[in-house]
Short mmCIF file of C-alpha atoms and ligand atoms in Angstrom, two decimals:
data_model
loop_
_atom_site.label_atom_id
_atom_site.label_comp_id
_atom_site.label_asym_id
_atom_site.label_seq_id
_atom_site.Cartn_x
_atom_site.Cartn_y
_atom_site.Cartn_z
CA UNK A 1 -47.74 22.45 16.29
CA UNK A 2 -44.42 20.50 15.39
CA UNK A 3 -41.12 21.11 16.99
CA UNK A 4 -37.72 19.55 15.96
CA UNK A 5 -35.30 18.85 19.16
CA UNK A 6 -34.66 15.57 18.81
CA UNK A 7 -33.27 13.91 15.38
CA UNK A 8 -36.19 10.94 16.38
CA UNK A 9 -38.82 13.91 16.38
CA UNK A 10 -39.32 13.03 12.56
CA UNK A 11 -39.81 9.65 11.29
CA UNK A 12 -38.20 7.53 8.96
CA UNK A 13 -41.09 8.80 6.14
CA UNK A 14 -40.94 12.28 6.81
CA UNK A 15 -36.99 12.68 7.17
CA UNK A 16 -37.31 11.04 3.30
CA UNK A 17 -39.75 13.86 2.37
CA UNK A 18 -37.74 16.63 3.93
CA UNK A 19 -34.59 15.01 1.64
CA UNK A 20 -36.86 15.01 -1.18
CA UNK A 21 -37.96 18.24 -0.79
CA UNK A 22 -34.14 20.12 -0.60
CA UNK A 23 -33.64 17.64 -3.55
CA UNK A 24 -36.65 19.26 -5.51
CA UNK A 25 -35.29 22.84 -3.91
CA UNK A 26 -31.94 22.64 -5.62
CA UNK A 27 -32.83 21.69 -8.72
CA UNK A 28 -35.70 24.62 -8.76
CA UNK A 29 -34.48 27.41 -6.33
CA UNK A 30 -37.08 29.99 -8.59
CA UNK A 31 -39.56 27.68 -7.37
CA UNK A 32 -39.51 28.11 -3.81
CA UNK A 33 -38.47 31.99 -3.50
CA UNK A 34 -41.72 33.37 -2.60
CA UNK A 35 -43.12 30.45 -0.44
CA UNK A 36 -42.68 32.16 3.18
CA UNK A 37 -43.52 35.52 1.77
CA UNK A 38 -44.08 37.99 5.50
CA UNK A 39 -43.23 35.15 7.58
CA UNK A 40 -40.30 35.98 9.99
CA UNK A 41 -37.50 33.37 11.65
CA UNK A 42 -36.30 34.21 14.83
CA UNK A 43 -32.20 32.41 15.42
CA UNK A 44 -31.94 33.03 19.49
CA UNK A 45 -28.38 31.54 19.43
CA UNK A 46 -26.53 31.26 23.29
CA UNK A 47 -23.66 29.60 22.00
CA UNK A 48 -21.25 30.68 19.17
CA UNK A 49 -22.17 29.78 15.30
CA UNK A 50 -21.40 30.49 11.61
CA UNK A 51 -22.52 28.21 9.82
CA UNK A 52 -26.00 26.70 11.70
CA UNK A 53 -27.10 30.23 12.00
CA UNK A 54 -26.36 31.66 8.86
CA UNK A 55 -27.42 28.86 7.04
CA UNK A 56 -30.72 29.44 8.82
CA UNK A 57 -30.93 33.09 7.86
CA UNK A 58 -29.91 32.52 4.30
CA UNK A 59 -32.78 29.87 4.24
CA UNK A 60 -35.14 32.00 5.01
CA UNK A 61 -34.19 34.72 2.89
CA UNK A 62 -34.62 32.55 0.04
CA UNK A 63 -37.85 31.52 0.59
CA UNK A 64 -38.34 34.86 0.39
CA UNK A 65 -38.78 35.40 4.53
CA UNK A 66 -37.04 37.45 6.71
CA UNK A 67 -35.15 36.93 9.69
CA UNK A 68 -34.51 38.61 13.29
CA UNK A 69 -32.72 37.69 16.47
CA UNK A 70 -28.83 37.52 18.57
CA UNK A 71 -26.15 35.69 17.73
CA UNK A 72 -24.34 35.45 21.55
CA UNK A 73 -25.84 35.45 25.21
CA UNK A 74 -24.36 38.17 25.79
CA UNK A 75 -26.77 40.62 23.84
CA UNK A 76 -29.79 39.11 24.95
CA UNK A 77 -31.62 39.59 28.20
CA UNK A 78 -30.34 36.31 28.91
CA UNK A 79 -27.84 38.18 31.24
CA UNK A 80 -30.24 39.98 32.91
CA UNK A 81 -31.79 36.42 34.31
CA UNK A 82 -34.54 35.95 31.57
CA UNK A 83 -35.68 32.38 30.98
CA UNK A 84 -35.52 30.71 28.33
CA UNK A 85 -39.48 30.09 28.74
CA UNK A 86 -40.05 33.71 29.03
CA UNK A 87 -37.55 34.62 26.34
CA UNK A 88 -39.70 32.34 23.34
CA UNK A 89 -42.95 32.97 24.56
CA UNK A 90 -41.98 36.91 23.82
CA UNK A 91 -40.23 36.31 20.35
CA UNK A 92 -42.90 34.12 19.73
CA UNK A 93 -44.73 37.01 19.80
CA UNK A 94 -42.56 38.28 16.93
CA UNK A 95 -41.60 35.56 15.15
CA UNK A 96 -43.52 32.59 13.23
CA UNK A 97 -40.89 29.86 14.04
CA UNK A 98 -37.67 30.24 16.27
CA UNK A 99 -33.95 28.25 16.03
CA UNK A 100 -32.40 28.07 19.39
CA UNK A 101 -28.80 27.12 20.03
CA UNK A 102 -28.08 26.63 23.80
CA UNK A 103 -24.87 25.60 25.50
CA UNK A 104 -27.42 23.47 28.48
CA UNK A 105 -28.72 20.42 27.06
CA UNK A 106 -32.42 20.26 27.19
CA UNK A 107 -33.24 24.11 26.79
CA UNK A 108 -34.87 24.08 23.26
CA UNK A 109 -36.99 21.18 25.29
CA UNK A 110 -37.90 23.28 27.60
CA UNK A 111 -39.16 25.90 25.60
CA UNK A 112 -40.75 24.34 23.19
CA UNK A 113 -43.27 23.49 26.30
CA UNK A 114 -44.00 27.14 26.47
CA UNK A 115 -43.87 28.62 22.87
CA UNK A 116 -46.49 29.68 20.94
CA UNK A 117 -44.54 28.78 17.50
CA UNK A 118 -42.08 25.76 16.21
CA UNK A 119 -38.40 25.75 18.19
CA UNK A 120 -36.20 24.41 16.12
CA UNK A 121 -33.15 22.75 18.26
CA UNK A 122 -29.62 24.30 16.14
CA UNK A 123 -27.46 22.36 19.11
CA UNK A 124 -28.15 21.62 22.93
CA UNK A 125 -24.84 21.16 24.25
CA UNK A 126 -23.04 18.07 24.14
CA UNK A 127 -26.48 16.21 23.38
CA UNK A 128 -28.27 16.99 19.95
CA UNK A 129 -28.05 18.78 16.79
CA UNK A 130 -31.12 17.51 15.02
CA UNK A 131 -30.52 19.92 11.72
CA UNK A 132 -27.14 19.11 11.65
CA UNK A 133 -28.29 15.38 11.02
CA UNK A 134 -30.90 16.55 8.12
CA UNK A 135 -28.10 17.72 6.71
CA UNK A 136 -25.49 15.21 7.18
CA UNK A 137 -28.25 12.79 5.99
CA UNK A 138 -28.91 14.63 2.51
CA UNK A 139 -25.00 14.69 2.06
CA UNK A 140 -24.78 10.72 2.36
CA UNK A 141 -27.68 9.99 0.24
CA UNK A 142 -26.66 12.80 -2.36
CA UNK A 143 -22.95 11.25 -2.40
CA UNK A 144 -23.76 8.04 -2.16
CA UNK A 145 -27.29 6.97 -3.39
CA UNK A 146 -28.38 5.64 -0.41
CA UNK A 147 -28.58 5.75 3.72
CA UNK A 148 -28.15 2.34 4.13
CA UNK A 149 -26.16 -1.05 3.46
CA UNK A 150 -22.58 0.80 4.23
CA UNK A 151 -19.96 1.23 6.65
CA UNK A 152 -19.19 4.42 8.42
CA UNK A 153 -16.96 5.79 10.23
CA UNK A 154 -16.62 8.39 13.00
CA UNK A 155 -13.86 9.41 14.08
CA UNK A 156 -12.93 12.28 16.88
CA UNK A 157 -14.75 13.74 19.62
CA UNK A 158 -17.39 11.23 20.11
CA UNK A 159 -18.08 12.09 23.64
CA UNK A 160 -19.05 15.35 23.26
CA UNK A 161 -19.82 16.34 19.74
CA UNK A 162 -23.55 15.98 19.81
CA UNK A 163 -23.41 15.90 15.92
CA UNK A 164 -22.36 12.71 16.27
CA UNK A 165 -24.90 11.82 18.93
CA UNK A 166 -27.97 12.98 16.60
CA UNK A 167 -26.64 10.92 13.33
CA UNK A 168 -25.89 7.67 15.16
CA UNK A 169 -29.74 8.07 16.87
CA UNK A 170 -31.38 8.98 13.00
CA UNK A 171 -29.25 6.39 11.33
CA UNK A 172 -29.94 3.38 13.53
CA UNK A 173 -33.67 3.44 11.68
CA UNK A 174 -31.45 2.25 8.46
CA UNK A 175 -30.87 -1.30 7.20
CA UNK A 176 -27.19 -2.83 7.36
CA UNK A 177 -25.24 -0.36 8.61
CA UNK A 178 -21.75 -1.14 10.50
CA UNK A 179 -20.40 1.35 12.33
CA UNK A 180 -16.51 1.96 12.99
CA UNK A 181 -15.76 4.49 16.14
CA UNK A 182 -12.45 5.57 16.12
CA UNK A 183 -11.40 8.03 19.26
CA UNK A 184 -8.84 7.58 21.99
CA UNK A 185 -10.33 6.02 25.23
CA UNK A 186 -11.75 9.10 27.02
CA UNK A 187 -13.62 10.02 24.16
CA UNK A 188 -15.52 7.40 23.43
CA UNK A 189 -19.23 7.48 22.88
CA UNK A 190 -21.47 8.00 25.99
CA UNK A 191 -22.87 4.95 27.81
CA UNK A 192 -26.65 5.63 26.38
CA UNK A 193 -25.54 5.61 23.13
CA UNK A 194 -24.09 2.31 23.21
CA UNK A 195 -26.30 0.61 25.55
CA UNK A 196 -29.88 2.73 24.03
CA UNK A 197 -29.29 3.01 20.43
CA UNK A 198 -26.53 0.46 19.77
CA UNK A 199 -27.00 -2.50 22.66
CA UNK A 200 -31.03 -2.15 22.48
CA UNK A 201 -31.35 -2.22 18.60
CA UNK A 202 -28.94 -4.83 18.12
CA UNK A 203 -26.72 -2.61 15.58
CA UNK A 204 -23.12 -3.72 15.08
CA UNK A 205 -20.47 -1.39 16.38
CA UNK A 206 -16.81 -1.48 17.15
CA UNK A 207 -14.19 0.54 18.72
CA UNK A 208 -11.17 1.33 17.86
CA UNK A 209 -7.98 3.97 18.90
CA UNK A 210 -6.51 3.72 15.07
CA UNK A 211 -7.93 5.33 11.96
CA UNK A 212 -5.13 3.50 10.02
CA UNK A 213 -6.30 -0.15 10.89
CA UNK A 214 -9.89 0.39 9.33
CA UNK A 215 -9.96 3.63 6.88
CA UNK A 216 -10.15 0.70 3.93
CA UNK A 217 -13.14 -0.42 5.39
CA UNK A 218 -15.20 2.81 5.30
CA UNK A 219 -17.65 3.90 2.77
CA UNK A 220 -18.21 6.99 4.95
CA UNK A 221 -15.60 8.93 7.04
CA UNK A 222 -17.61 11.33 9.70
CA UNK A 223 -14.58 13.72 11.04
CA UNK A 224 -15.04 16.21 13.87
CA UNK A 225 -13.26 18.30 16.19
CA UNK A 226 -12.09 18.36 19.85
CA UNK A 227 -14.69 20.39 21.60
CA UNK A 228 -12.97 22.33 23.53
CA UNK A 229 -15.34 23.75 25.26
CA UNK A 230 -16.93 21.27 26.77
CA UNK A 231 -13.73 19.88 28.16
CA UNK A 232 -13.25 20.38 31.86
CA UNK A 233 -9.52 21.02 31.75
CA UNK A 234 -7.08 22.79 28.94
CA UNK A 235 -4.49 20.19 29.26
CA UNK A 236 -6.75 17.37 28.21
CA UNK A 237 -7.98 18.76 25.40
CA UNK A 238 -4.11 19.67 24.75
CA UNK A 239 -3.23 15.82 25.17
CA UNK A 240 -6.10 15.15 22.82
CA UNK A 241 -6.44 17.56 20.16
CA UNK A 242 -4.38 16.24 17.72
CA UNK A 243 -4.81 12.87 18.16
CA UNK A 244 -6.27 12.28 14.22
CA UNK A 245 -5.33 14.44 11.41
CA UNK A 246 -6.35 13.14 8.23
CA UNK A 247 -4.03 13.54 5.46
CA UNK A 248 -3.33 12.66 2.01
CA UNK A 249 -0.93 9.64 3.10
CA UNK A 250 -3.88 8.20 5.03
CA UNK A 251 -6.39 8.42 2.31
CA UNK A 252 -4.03 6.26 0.09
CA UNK A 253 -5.30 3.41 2.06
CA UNK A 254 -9.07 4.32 1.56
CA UNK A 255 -12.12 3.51 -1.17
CA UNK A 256 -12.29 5.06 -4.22
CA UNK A 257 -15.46 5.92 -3.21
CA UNK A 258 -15.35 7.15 0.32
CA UNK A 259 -17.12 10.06 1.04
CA UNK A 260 -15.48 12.41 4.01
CA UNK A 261 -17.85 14.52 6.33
CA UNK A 262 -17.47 17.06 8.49
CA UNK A 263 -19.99 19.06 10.50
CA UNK A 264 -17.42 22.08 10.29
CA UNK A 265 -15.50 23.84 11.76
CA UNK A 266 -12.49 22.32 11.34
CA UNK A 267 -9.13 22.71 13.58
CA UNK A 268 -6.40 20.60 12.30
CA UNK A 269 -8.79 16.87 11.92
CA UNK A 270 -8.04 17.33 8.43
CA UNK A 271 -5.15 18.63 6.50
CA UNK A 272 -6.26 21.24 3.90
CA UNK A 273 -4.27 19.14 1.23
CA UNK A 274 -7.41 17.01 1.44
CA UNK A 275 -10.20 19.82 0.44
CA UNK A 276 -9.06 19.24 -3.42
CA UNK A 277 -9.71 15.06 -3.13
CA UNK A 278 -13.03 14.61 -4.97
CA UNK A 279 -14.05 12.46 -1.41
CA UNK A 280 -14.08 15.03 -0.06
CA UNK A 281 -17.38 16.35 0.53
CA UNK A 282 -17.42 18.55 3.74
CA UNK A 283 -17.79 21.68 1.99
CA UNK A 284 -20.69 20.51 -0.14
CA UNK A 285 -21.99 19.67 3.11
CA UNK A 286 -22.17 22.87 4.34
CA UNK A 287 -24.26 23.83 1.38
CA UNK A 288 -26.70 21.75 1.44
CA UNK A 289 -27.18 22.48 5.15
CA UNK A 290 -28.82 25.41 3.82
CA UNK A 291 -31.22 23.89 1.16
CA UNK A 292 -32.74 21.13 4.11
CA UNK A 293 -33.50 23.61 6.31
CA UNK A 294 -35.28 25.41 4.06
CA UNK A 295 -37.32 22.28 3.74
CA UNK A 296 -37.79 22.24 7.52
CA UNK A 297 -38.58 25.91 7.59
CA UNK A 298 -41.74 24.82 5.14
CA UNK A 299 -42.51 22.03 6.89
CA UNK A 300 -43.09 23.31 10.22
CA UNK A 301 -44.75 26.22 9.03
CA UNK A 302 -47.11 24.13 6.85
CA UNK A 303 -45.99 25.62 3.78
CA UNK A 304 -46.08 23.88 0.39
CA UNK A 305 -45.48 24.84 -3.15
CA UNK A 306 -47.52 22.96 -6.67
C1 LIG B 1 -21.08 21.62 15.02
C2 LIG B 1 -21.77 21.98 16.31
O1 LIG B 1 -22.06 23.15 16.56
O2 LIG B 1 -22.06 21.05 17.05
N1 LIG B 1 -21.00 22.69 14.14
C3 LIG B 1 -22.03 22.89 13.28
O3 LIG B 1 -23.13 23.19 13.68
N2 LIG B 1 -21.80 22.66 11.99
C4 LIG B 1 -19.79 20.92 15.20
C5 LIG B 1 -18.73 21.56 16.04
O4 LIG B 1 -18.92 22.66 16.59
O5 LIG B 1 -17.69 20.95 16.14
#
Protein backbone atom coordinates (compact mmCIF):
# COMPACT_ATOMS: atom_id res chain seq x y z
CA UNK A 1 0.00 0.00 0.00
CA UNK A 2 1.31 3.56 -1.09
CA UNK A 3 0.98 6.65 0.97
CA UNK A 4 1.87 10.26 -0.11
CA UNK A 5 3.35 12.48 2.96
CA UNK A 6 6.30 13.50 1.69
CA UNK A 7 6.68 15.32 -1.91
CA UNK A 8 10.03 12.66 -2.18
CA UNK A 9 7.42 9.75 -1.55
CA UNK A 10 7.09 9.64 -5.50
CA UNK A 11 9.94 9.62 -7.78
CA UNK A 12 11.09 11.62 -10.45
CA UNK A 13 9.23 8.84 -13.05
CA UNK A 14 6.13 8.57 -11.34
CA UNK A 15 5.56 12.41 -10.45
CA UNK A 16 5.92 12.57 -14.64
CA UNK A 17 3.15 9.92 -14.93
CA UNK A 18 0.86 11.50 -12.40
CA UNK A 19 1.44 14.97 -14.71
CA UNK A 20 0.73 12.95 -17.63
CA UNK A 21 -2.13 11.48 -16.39
CA UNK A 22 -4.13 15.05 -15.23
CA UNK A 23 -2.76 16.05 -18.72
CA UNK A 24 -4.67 13.04 -20.41
CA UNK A 25 -7.66 13.88 -17.66
CA UNK A 26 -8.27 17.36 -18.97
CA UNK A 27 -8.27 16.82 -22.29
CA UNK A 28 -10.83 13.67 -21.74
CA UNK A 29 -12.81 14.38 -18.47
CA UNK A 30 -15.76 11.71 -20.10
CA UNK A 31 -12.99 9.40 -19.91
CA UNK A 32 -12.29 9.13 -16.41
CA UNK A 33 -15.94 9.72 -14.82
CA UNK A 34 -16.72 6.28 -13.90
CA UNK A 35 -13.17 5.04 -12.90
CA UNK A 36 -13.69 5.00 -8.90
CA UNK A 37 -17.25 3.93 -9.30
CA UNK A 38 -18.38 2.82 -5.08
CA UNK A 39 -15.10 3.80 -3.88
CA UNK A 40 -15.36 6.42 -1.04
CA UNK A 41 -12.58 9.35 0.04
CA UNK A 42 -12.47 10.19 3.43
CA UNK A 43 -10.90 14.41 3.89
CA UNK A 44 -10.23 14.27 7.95
CA UNK A 45 -9.11 17.97 7.83
CA UNK A 46 -7.78 19.52 11.60
CA UNK A 47 -6.83 22.65 10.18
CA UNK A 48 -8.93 25.15 8.09
CA UNK A 49 -9.21 24.64 4.05
CA UNK A 50 -11.11 25.62 0.86
CA UNK A 51 -9.42 24.89 -1.65
CA UNK A 52 -7.13 21.46 -0.70
CA UNK A 53 -10.30 19.96 0.54
CA UNK A 54 -12.70 20.78 -1.92
CA UNK A 55 -10.53 20.17 -4.61
CA UNK A 56 -10.26 16.70 -3.10
CA UNK A 57 -14.01 16.19 -2.92
CA UNK A 58 -14.67 17.54 -6.35
CA UNK A 59 -11.95 14.97 -7.53
CA UNK A 60 -13.55 12.35 -6.40
CA UNK A 61 -16.86 13.17 -7.48
CA UNK A 62 -15.66 13.20 -10.89
CA UNK A 63 -14.27 10.06 -11.03
CA UNK A 64 -17.45 9.23 -10.25
CA UNK A 65 -16.63 8.42 -6.21
CA UNK A 66 -18.03 9.75 -3.34
CA UNK A 67 -16.74 11.44 -0.47
CA UNK A 68 -17.25 11.62 3.51
CA UNK A 69 -15.52 13.24 6.43
CA UNK A 70 -15.01 16.95 8.79
CA UNK A 71 -13.74 19.87 7.73
CA UNK A 72 -12.45 21.39 11.46
CA UNK A 73 -11.20 19.62 14.76
CA UNK A 74 -13.70 20.75 16.30
CA UNK A 75 -16.44 18.25 14.94
CA UNK A 76 -14.44 15.33 15.21
CA UNK A 77 -13.73 13.21 18.23
CA UNK A 78 -10.51 14.77 18.04
CA UNK A 79 -11.73 16.87 21.08
CA UNK A 80 -12.73 14.17 22.95
CA UNK A 81 -8.80 12.90 23.03
CA UNK A 82 -9.00 10.44 20.00
CA UNK A 83 -5.72 9.74 18.22
CA UNK A 84 -4.99 10.28 15.23
CA UNK A 85 -3.96 6.39 15.00
CA UNK A 86 -7.26 5.42 16.32
CA UNK A 87 -9.15 8.01 14.32
CA UNK A 88 -7.76 6.36 10.56
CA UNK A 89 -7.73 2.97 11.55
CA UNK A 90 -11.77 3.57 12.16
CA UNK A 91 -12.42 5.64 8.87
CA UNK A 92 -10.34 3.27 7.33
CA UNK A 93 -12.92 1.15 8.08
CA UNK A 94 -15.18 3.39 5.99
CA UNK A 95 -13.24 4.77 3.58
CA UNK A 96 -10.89 3.34 0.65
CA UNK A 97 -8.24 6.17 0.87
CA UNK A 98 -8.15 9.15 3.44
CA UNK A 99 -6.64 13.07 3.01
CA UNK A 100 -5.53 14.35 6.30
CA UNK A 101 -4.71 17.97 7.00
CA UNK A 102 -3.11 18.45 10.50
CA UNK A 103 -1.86 21.61 12.14
CA UNK A 104 1.30 19.07 14.04
CA UNK A 105 3.83 18.22 11.62
CA UNK A 106 4.31 14.56 11.30
CA UNK A 107 0.60 13.37 12.00
CA UNK A 108 -0.35 12.03 8.48
CA UNK A 109 3.20 10.08 9.29
CA UNK A 110 2.01 8.77 12.01
CA UNK A 111 -1.01 7.40 10.79
CA UNK A 112 -0.16 6.18 7.86
CA UNK A 113 1.81 3.53 10.27
CA UNK A 114 -1.53 2.40 11.46
CA UNK A 115 -4.07 2.65 8.52
CA UNK A 116 -5.48 0.09 6.73
CA UNK A 117 -5.85 2.40 3.42
CA UNK A 118 -3.60 5.26 1.54
CA UNK A 119 -3.25 8.75 3.82
CA UNK A 120 -2.80 11.24 1.68
CA UNK A 121 -0.80 14.27 3.53
CA UNK A 122 -3.20 17.77 2.37
CA UNK A 123 -0.59 19.89 4.82
CA UNK A 124 1.36 18.98 8.14
CA UNK A 125 1.96 22.21 9.61
CA UNK A 126 4.71 24.33 8.76
CA UNK A 127 6.49 21.18 7.10
CA UNK A 128 4.82 19.59 3.90
CA UNK A 129 2.11 19.86 1.48
CA UNK A 130 3.00 17.09 -0.91
CA UNK A 131 -0.37 17.70 -3.24
CA UNK A 132 0.12 21.14 -3.19
CA UNK A 133 3.54 20.44 -5.04
CA UNK A 134 1.72 17.96 -7.72
CA UNK A 135 -0.04 20.72 -8.39
CA UNK A 136 2.28 23.54 -8.43
CA UNK A 137 4.41 21.15 -10.59
CA UNK A 138 1.63 20.57 -13.40
CA UNK A 139 1.13 24.48 -13.37
CA UNK A 140 4.96 25.10 -14.28
CA UNK A 141 5.21 22.47 -16.82
CA UNK A 142 1.66 23.38 -18.32
CA UNK A 143 2.83 27.23 -18.43
CA UNK A 144 6.01 26.75 -19.26
CA UNK A 145 6.90 23.46 -21.14
CA UNK A 146 9.18 22.29 -18.84
CA UNK A 147 10.39 21.75 -14.92
CA UNK A 148 13.71 22.52 -15.52
CA UNK A 149 16.56 24.90 -16.97
CA UNK A 150 14.77 28.19 -15.29
CA UNK A 151 14.92 30.55 -12.60
CA UNK A 152 12.40 30.84 -9.87
CA UNK A 153 11.50 32.76 -7.49
CA UNK A 154 9.88 32.60 -4.04
CA UNK A 155 9.03 35.14 -2.42
CA UNK A 156 7.13 35.54 1.21
CA UNK A 157 6.75 33.36 4.05
CA UNK A 158 9.48 30.97 3.46
CA UNK A 159 9.82 29.92 7.00
CA UNK A 160 6.70 28.64 7.52
CA UNK A 161 4.71 28.05 4.41
CA UNK A 162 5.37 24.38 3.97
CA UNK A 163 4.21 24.84 0.28
CA UNK A 164 7.26 26.19 -0.25
CA UNK A 165 9.13 23.56 1.73
CA UNK A 166 7.54 20.58 -0.46
CA UNK A 167 8.36 22.37 -4.04
CA UNK A 168 11.96 23.32 -3.22
CA UNK A 169 12.41 19.32 -1.89
CA UNK A 170 10.46 17.91 -5.45
CA UNK A 171 12.22 20.43 -7.59
CA UNK A 172 15.81 19.88 -6.50
CA UNK A 173 15.46 16.34 -8.64
CA UNK A 174 15.41 18.91 -11.81
CA UNK A 175 18.33 19.96 -14.02
CA UNK A 176 19.55 23.76 -13.94
CA UNK A 177 17.45 25.33 -11.79
CA UNK A 178 18.51 28.73 -9.86
CA UNK A 179 16.62 29.66 -7.23
CA UNK A 180 15.95 33.39 -6.00
CA UNK A 181 14.49 33.62 -2.16
CA UNK A 182 13.21 36.79 -1.50
CA UNK A 183 11.79 37.32 2.33
CA UNK A 184 12.87 39.69 5.05
CA UNK A 185 15.47 38.13 7.49
CA UNK A 186 13.22 36.25 9.96
CA UNK A 187 11.61 34.53 7.34
CA UNK A 188 14.00 32.98 5.64
CA UNK A 189 14.04 29.33 4.75
CA UNK A 190 14.69 26.81 7.61
CA UNK A 191 18.26 25.61 8.25
CA UNK A 192 17.46 21.90 6.70
CA UNK A 193 16.37 23.26 3.73
CA UNK A 194 19.41 25.04 2.96
CA UNK A 195 21.92 22.85 4.42
CA UNK A 196 19.71 19.19 3.24
CA UNK A 197 18.28 20.03 -0.01
CA UNK A 198 20.27 23.09 -1.12
CA UNK A 199 24.01 22.72 0.66
CA UNK A 200 23.93 18.70 0.16
CA UNK A 201 22.81 18.69 -3.57
CA UNK A 202 24.95 21.40 -4.56
CA UNK A 203 21.88 23.56 -6.04
CA UNK A 204 22.49 27.29 -6.46
CA UNK A 205 20.49 29.56 -4.24
CA UNK A 206 20.54 33.14 -3.14
CA UNK A 207 18.91 35.39 -0.76
CA UNK A 208 17.66 38.37 -1.01
CA UNK A 209 15.25 41.17 1.13
CA UNK A 210 14.17 42.96 -2.42
CA UNK A 211 11.78 41.62 -5.03
CA UNK A 212 12.69 44.74 -7.12
CA UNK A 213 16.51 43.91 -7.53
CA UNK A 214 15.78 40.41 -9.23
CA UNK A 215 11.95 40.19 -10.56
CA UNK A 216 13.82 40.55 -14.27
CA UNK A 217 15.57 37.59 -13.56
CA UNK A 218 12.64 35.20 -12.87
CA UNK A 219 11.00 32.86 -15.20
CA UNK A 220 8.80 31.80 -12.26
CA UNK A 221 7.42 34.02 -9.41
CA UNK A 222 6.13 31.57 -6.37
CA UNK A 223 4.07 34.20 -4.05
CA UNK A 224 2.63 33.26 -0.67
CA UNK A 225 1.25 34.62 2.36
CA UNK A 226 2.24 35.49 5.97
CA UNK A 227 1.07 32.56 7.96
CA UNK A 228 -0.29 33.90 10.57
CA UNK A 229 -0.91 31.27 12.38
CA UNK A 230 2.03 29.84 12.88
CA UNK A 231 3.53 33.05 14.12
CA UNK A 232 4.18 33.18 17.83
CA UNK A 233 3.26 36.82 18.31
CA UNK A 234 0.51 39.27 16.46
CA UNK A 235 2.88 42.08 16.25
CA UNK A 236 5.39 40.23 14.15
CA UNK A 237 3.29 39.08 11.79
CA UNK A 238 1.92 42.87 11.86
CA UNK A 239 5.63 44.12 11.19
CA UNK A 240 5.75 41.54 8.44
CA UNK A 241 2.66 41.15 6.62
CA UNK A 242 2.99 43.52 4.14
CA UNK A 243 6.35 43.43 3.48
CA UNK A 244 5.78 42.35 -0.58
CA UNK A 245 2.79 43.27 -2.49
CA UNK A 246 3.09 42.65 -6.01
CA UNK A 247 1.67 45.12 -8.25
CA UNK A 248 1.37 46.18 -11.71
CA UNK A 249 4.39 48.79 -11.34
CA UNK A 250 6.57 45.87 -10.27
CA UNK A 251 5.71 43.57 -13.05
CA UNK A 252 6.87 46.32 -15.56
CA UNK A 253 10.29 45.21 -14.69
CA UNK A 254 9.56 41.42 -15.29
CA UNK A 255 9.71 38.70 -18.45
CA UNK A 256 7.30 38.60 -20.88
CA UNK A 257 7.05 35.28 -20.01
CA UNK A 258 6.98 34.99 -16.29
CA UNK A 259 4.58 32.87 -14.91
CA UNK A 260 3.17 34.01 -11.20
CA UNK A 261 2.08 31.25 -8.62
CA UNK A 262 0.33 31.18 -5.76
CA UNK A 263 -0.75 28.32 -3.52
CA UNK A 264 -3.86 30.56 -2.52
CA UNK A 265 -5.22 32.16 -0.39
CA UNK A 266 -4.15 35.34 -0.93
CA UNK A 267 -4.07 38.45 1.67
CA UNK A 268 -2.68 41.48 0.12
CA UNK A 269 0.91 39.54 -1.64
CA UNK A 270 -0.67 40.51 -4.72
CA UNK A 271 -2.73 43.39 -5.83
CA UNK A 272 -5.93 42.21 -7.62
CA UNK A 273 -4.94 44.62 -10.57
CA UNK A 274 -2.61 41.72 -11.36
CA UNK A 275 -5.37 38.73 -11.76
CA UNK A 276 -6.12 40.22 -15.47
CA UNK A 277 -2.02 40.00 -16.53
CA UNK A 278 -1.92 36.90 -18.77
CA UNK A 279 1.31 35.84 -16.16
CA UNK A 280 -0.69 35.43 -14.11
CA UNK A 281 -1.51 31.97 -13.50
CA UNK A 282 -2.58 31.45 -9.80
CA UNK A 283 -6.06 30.89 -10.54
CA UNK A 284 -5.40 28.30 -13.22
CA UNK A 285 -3.49 26.85 -10.54
CA UNK A 286 -6.11 26.23 -8.43
CA UNK A 287 -7.79 24.29 -11.16
CA UNK A 288 -5.61 22.09 -12.00
CA UNK A 289 -5.11 21.24 -8.32
CA UNK A 290 -8.17 19.41 -8.86
CA UNK A 291 -7.38 17.40 -12.09
CA UNK A 292 -3.72 15.96 -10.31
CA UNK A 293 -5.32 14.77 -7.56
CA UNK A 294 -7.59 12.99 -9.32
CA UNK A 295 -4.58 11.33 -10.80
CA UNK A 296 -3.32 10.57 -7.29
CA UNK A 297 -6.71 9.39 -6.19
CA UNK A 298 -6.20 6.56 -9.18
CA UNK A 299 -2.95 5.96 -8.46
CA UNK A 300 -3.07 4.99 -4.98
CA UNK A 301 -6.08 3.13 -5.40
CA UNK A 302 -4.60 1.18 -8.36
CA UNK A 303 -7.05 2.37 -10.69
CA UNK A 304 -6.47 2.74 -14.43
CA UNK A 305 -8.53 3.50 -17.42
CA UNK A 306 -7.70 1.96 -21.55
C1 LIG B 1 -1.66 26.61 1.42
C2 LIG B 1 -1.55 25.78 2.67
O1 LIG B 1 -2.55 25.36 3.24
O2 LIG B 1 -0.41 25.54 3.06
N1 LIG B 1 -2.96 26.64 0.92
C3 LIG B 1 -3.34 25.67 0.06
O3 LIG B 1 -3.41 24.51 0.40
N2 LIG B 1 -3.55 26.02 -1.21
C4 LIG B 1 -1.05 27.95 1.52
C5 LIG B 1 -1.47 28.86 2.62
O4 LIG B 1 -2.32 28.52 3.45
O5 LIG B 1 -0.94 29.96 2.64
Amino acid sequence: MRHLIDPMDLSVQEIQEMLDLSNDIIANKDKYSEVCKGKKLATLFFEPSTRTRLSFEAAMMELGGNVLGFSSADSSSATKGESVHDTVQVVGCYADVIAMRHPKEGAPLLASLKSPVPIINAGDGGHYHPTQTLTDLLTIQREKGRLGNMTIGFCGDLKFGRTVHSLIKALSRYENIRYILISPKELQVPDYIRTEVFENNNIPYQQVESMDEVIGELDVLYMTRVQRERFFNEADYIRLKDTYILDTKKLKNAKEDLSILHPLPRVNEISTKVDDDPRACYFRQALNGKYVRMALIMKLLGLEVE
